[in-house]
Structures are given as structure tokens and as C-alpha cells.
CSV table of C-alpha atoms and ligand atoms in Angstrom, one decimal:
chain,number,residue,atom,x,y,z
C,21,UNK,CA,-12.1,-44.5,14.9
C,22,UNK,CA,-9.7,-47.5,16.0
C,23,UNK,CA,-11.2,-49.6,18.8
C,24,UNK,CA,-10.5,-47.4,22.3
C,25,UNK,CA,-9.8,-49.0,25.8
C,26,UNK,CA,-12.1,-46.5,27.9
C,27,UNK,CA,-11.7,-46.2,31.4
C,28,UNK,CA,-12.8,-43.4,34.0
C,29,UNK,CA,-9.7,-43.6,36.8
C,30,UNK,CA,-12.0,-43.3,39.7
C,31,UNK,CA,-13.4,-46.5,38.9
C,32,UNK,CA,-9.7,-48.3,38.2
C,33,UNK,CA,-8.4,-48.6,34.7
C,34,UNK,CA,-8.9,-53.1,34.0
C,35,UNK,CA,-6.0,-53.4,32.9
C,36,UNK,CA,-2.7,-55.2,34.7
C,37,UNK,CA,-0.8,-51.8,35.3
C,38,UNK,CA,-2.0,-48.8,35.9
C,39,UNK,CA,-0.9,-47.0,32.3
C,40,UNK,CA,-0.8,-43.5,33.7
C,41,UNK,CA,2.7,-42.7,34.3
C,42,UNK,CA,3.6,-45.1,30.9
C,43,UNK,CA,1.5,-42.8,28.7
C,44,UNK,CA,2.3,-39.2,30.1
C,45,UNK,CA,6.4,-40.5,29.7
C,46,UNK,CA,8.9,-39.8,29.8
C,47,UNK,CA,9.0,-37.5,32.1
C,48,UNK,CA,12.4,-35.3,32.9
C,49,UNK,CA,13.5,-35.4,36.4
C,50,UNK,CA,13.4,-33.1,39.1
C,51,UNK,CA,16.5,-33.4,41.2
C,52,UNK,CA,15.9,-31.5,44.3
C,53,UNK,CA,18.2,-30.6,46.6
C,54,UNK,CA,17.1,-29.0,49.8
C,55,UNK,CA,18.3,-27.9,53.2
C,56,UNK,CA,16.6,-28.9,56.3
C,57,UNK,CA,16.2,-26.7,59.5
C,58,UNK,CA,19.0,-28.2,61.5
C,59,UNK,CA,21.3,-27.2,58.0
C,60,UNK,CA,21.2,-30.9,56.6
C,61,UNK,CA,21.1,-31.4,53.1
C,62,UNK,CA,18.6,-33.9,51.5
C,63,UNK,CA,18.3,-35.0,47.8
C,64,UNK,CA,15.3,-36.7,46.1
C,65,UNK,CA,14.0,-37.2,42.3
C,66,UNK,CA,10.7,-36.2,41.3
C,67,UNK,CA,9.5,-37.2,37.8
C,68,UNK,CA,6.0,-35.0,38.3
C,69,UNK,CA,8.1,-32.1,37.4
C,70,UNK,CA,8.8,-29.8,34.7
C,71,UNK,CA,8.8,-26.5,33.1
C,72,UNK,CA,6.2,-24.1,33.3
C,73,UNK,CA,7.7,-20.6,32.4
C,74,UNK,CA,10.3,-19.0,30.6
C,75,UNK,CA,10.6,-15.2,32.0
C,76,UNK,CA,11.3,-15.5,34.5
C,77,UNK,CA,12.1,-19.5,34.6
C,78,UNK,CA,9.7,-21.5,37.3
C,79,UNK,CA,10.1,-25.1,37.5
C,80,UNK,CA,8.0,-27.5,39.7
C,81,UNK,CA,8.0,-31.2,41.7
C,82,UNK,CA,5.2,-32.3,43.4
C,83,UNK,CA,5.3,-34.5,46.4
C,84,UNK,CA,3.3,-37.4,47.1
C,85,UNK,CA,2.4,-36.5,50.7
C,86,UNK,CA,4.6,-34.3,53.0
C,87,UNK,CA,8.2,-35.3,51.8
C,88,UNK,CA,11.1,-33.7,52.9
C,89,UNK,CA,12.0,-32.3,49.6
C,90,UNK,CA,8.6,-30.0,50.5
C,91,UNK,CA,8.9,-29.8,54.1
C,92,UNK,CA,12.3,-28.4,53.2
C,93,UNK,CA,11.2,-26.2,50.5
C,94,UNK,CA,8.8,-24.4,52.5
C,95,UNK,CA,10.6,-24.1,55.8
C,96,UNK,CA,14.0,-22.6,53.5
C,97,UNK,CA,11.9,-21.3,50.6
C,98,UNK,CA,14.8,-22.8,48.5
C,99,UNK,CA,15.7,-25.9,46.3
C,100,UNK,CA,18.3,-26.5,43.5
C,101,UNK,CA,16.9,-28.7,40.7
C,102,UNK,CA,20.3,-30.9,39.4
C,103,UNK,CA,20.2,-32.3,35.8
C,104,UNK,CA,20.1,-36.4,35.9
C,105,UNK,CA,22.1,-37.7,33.2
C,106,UNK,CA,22.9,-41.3,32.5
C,107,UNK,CA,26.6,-41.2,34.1
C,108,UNK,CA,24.6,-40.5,37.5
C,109,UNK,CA,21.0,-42.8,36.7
C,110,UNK,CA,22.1,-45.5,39.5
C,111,UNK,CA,23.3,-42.9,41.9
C,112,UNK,CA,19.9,-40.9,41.1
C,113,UNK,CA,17.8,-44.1,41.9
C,114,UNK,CA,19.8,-44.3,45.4
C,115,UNK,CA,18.2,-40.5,46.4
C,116,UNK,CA,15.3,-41.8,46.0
C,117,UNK,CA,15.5,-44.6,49.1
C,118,UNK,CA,13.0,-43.9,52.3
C,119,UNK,CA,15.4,-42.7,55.0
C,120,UNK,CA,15.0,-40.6,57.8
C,121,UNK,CA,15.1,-36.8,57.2
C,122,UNK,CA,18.0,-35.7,58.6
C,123,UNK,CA,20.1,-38.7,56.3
C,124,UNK,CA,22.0,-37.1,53.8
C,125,UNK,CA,21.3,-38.8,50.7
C,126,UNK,CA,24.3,-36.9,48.6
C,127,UNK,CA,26.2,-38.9,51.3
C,128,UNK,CA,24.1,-42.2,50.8
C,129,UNK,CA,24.4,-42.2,46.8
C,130,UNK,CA,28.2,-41.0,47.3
C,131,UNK,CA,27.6,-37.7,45.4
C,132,UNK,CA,30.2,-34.7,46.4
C,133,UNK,CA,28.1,-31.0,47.1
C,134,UNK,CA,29.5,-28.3,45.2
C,135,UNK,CA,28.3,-24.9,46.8
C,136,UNK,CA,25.4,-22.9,45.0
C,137,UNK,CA,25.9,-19.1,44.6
C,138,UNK,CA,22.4,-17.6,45.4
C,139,UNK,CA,20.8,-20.4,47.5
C,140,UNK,CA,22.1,-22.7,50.7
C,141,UNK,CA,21.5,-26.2,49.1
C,142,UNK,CA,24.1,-27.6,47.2
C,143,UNK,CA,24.7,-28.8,43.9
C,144,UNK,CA,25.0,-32.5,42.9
C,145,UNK,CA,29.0,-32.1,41.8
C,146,UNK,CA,29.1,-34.4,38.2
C,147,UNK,CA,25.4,-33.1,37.2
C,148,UNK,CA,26.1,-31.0,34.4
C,149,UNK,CA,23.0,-28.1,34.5
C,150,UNK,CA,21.7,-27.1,38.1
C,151,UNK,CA,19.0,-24.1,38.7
C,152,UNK,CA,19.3,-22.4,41.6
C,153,UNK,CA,15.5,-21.8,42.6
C,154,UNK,CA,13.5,-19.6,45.4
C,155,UNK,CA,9.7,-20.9,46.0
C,156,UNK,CA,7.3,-18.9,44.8
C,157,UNK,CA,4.2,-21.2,45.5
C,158,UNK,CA,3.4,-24.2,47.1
C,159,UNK,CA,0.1,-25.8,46.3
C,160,UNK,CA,-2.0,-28.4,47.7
C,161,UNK,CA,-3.9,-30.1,45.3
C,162,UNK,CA,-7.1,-30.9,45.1
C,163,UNK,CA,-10.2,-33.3,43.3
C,164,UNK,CA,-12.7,-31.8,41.2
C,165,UNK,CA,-14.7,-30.7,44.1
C,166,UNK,CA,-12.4,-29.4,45.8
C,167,UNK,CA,-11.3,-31.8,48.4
C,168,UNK,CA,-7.7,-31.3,49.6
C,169,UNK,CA,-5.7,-34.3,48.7
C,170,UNK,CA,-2.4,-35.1,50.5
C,171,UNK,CA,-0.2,-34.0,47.5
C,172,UNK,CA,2.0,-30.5,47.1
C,173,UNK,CA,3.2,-29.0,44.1
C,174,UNK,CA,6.2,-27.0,45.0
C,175,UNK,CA,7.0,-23.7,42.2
C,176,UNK,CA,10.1,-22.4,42.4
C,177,UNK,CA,11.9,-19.6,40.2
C,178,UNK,CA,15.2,-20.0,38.8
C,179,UNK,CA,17.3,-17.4,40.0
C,180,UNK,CA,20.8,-18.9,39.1
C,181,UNK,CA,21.4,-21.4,36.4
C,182,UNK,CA,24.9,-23.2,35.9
C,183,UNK,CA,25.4,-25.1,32.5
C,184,UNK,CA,28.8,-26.9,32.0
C,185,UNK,CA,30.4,-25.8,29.1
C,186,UNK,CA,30.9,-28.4,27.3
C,187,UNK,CA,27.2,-28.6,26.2
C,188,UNK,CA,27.5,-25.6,24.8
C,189,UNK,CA,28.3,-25.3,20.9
C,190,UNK,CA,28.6,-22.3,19.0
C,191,UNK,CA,26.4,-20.4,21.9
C,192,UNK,CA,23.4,-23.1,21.7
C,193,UNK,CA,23.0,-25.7,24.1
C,194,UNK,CA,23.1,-29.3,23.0
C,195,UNK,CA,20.2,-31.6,24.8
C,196,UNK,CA,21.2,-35.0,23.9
C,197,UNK,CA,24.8,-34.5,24.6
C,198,UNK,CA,24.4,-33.9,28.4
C,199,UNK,CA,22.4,-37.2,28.4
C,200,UNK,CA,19.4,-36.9,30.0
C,201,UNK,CA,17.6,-39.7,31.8
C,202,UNK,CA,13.8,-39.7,31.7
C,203,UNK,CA,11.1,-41.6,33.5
C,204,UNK,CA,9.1,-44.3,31.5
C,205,UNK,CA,6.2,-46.1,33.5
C,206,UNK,CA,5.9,-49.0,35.6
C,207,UNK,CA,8.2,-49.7,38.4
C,208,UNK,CA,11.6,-49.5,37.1
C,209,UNK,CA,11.4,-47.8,33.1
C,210,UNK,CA,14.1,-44.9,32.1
C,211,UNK,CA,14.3,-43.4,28.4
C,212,UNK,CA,18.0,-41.4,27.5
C,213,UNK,CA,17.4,-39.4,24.3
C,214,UNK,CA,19.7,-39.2,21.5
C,215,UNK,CA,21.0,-36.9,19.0
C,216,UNK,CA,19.6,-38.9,15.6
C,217,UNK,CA,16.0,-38.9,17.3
C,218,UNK,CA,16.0,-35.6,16.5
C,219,UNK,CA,13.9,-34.1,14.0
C,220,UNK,CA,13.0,-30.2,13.9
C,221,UNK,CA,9.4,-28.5,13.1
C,222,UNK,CA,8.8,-24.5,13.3
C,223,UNK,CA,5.6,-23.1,14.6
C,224,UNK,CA,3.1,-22.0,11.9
C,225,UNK,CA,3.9,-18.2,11.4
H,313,FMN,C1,12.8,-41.5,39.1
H,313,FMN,C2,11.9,-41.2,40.3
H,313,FMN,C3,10.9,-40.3,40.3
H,313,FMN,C4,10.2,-40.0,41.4
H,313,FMN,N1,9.2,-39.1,41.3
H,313,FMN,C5,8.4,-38.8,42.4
H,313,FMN,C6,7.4,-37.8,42.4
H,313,FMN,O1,7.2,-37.2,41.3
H,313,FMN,N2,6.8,-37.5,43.5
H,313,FMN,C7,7.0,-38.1,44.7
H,313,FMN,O2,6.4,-37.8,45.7
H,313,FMN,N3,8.0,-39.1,44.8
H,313,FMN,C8,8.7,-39.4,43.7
H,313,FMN,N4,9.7,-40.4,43.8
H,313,FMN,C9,10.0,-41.0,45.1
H,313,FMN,C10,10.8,-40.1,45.9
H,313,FMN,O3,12.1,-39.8,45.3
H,313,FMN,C11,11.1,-40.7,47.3
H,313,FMN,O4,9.8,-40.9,48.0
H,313,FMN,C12,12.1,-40.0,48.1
H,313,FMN,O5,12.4,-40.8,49.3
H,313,FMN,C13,11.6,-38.7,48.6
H,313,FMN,O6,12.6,-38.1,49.3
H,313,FMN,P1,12.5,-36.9,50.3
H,313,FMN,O7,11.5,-37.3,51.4
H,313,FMN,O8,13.9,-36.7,50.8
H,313,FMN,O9,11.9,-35.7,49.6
H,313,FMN,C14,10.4,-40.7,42.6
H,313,FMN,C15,11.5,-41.7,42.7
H,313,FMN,C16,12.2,-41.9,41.5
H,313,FMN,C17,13.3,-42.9,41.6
């Protein structure tokens, strides 16, 4: 066994940055886009988001304390979750600044709305894949014994999905070539993904 830095969280980790979000990275994106009650639409990235089922699709974000995103979420029981892609990174980063909830950060980051078909918030217009998502849970987490900690994880199912076209080839959608953006660690690391990264491994049978 190689020589192993050990370190229990809860009683910090001795090194100079915290390597959490460096080793569980990157992370994809979660681009939400909410309404809020007065009809306001807000925009924010998440990178403690992903995936978690296929049929039907439910995709999460979880909010460090009561953002909007969530506050929105649970009052509309809607997001959309919008693609980030390298074109859009800066614009992306601007979302992400601490404004006031009824600022319109499509506005702020100079992003155009395109309409969504089954849900009120909009679509980030230039993101190439959106998912048009009801809530289906929204969870507070919680420490190993069970006190509540002031963080939500907000599950919503994909009800509509747009892809642009153009990422699709022969009927099979093509990762790299949308460009994703994905969140290293520290305060300021991104990953994009390329096409000769990949490398292709079937499940045992
Ligand atoms: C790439 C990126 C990822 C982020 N991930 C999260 C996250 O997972 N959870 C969180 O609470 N804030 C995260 N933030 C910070 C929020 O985007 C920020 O607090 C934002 O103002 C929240 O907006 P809202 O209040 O409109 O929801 C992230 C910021 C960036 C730039």
C-alpha cells in the first residue's frame, strides 16, 4: 500500500485546500433556471448535481442554504436544468453572482430566454441540451445522527428534453461535441472534455 494522507473531515483535512471538491471532479453543471412567485426568472449553476435515474430521468442540485434556485423550486415545483458549454463558461460564472432575488440573472449575464414547452422557466437561448423538470422531492440533509443541516437537495423529473440537432449523428448523441464545461476544485478550476479522451469499455456480461 503507497503511503496514504488520512484525514477524518470533522476534524479538518491539514492540508492548504480543502481537496473535497478537487477529488470528487469534475463535476457537470446544473444550470437551473427557475421562476419566482412574482413571475421573475432566476438562473444559477450548481456543480453538486447530477444524474440519478434513467426511466423516468431525475436530475438533482443541492443548495447550500435556502437559495433561490430552491426557494423557487418548491414554491413553482419547476426548474429547467440548461447545458453549460464552453461558448457560455464566462456568461455561466456571471449566474452565479449574489444578487437579490428578484434580479434576473439571464438579464445580468446577457443570456436571451427561449420559452420552455411544459414548464414556466425559460431556457438559456445558446445552451444546446435543456430538461424541462417538475420536483419530485426536496430534501434536507442531514449528519450521521441525524441533525438537519442547512442544505437542500432538490429532485426533479425530466419531463421534456430539447437536444440541438447538431449533436446528433447518425441517431446517437455526441458528448464532446456540445462542449461541456465541468467543475474542477479550488476556487476557480473548469475541465472541457474532448473527443480523443475517449476510450470505450462494455460491462462484463
Ligand atoms: C460552477 C459553480 C458551481 C456552483 N455550485 C453550487 C452548488 O452546488 N451549490 C450551491 O449552493 N451553490 C453553488 N454555486 C454558487 C451559486 O451559483 C450561487 O450561490 C448563486 O448565487 C445561487 O443563486 P440563486 O440564489 O439564484 O439560486 C456554484 C457556483 C458556480 C460558479
Amino acid at each position: 500500500m503507497t503511503d496514504h494522507h488520512f484525514y477524518q473531515p470533522a476534524l479538518g483535512h491539514g492540508l492548504a485546500h480543502d481537496p473535497l471538491n478537487a477529488i470528487v471532479a469534475p463535476r457537470p453543471i446544473g444550470w437551473i433556471s427557475t421562476i419566482n412567485p412574482t413571475g421573475g426568472a432566476n438562473l444559477a449553476p450548481y456543480s453538486f448535481f447530477n444524474l440519478f435515474n434513467y426511466k423516468p430521468p431525475i436530475i438533482g442540485f443541492c443548495s447550500q442554504g435556502w437559495k433561490d434556485s430552491v426557494a423557487n423550486a418548491q414554491a413553482s415545483g419547476e426548474f429547467v436544468w440548461n447545458l453549460a458549454t464552453r461558448p457560455q463558461a464566462e456568461a455561466m460564472n456571471a449566474t452565479s453572482a449574489s444578487v437579490a432575488a428578484d434580479v434576473d440573472e439571464f438579464d445580468l449575464a446577457g443570456l436571451g430566454k427561449a420559452a420552455s414547452r411544459l414548464v414556466a422557466p425559460p431556457r438559456v437561448v445558446g445552451s444546446p441540451v435543456q430538461f424541462e423538470c417538475k420536483v419530485t422531492q426536496i430534501i434536507r440533509l442531514t449528519t450521521k445522527e441525524g441533525d438537519e443541516l442547512p442544505q437542500w437537495l432538490v429532485m426533479g423529473e425530466a419531463v421534456g428534453i430539447h437536444i440541438d440537432r447538431d449533436l446528433i449523428e447518425a441517431g446517437v448523441y455526441q458528448t464532446a461535441k456540445a462542449r461541456p464545461i465541468l467543475r474542477g476544485g479550488g476556487p476557480a478550476d473548469y475541465f472541457e472534455i474532448t473527443q480523443d479522451r475517449l476510450f470505450a469499455m462494455r460491462r462484463p456480461g
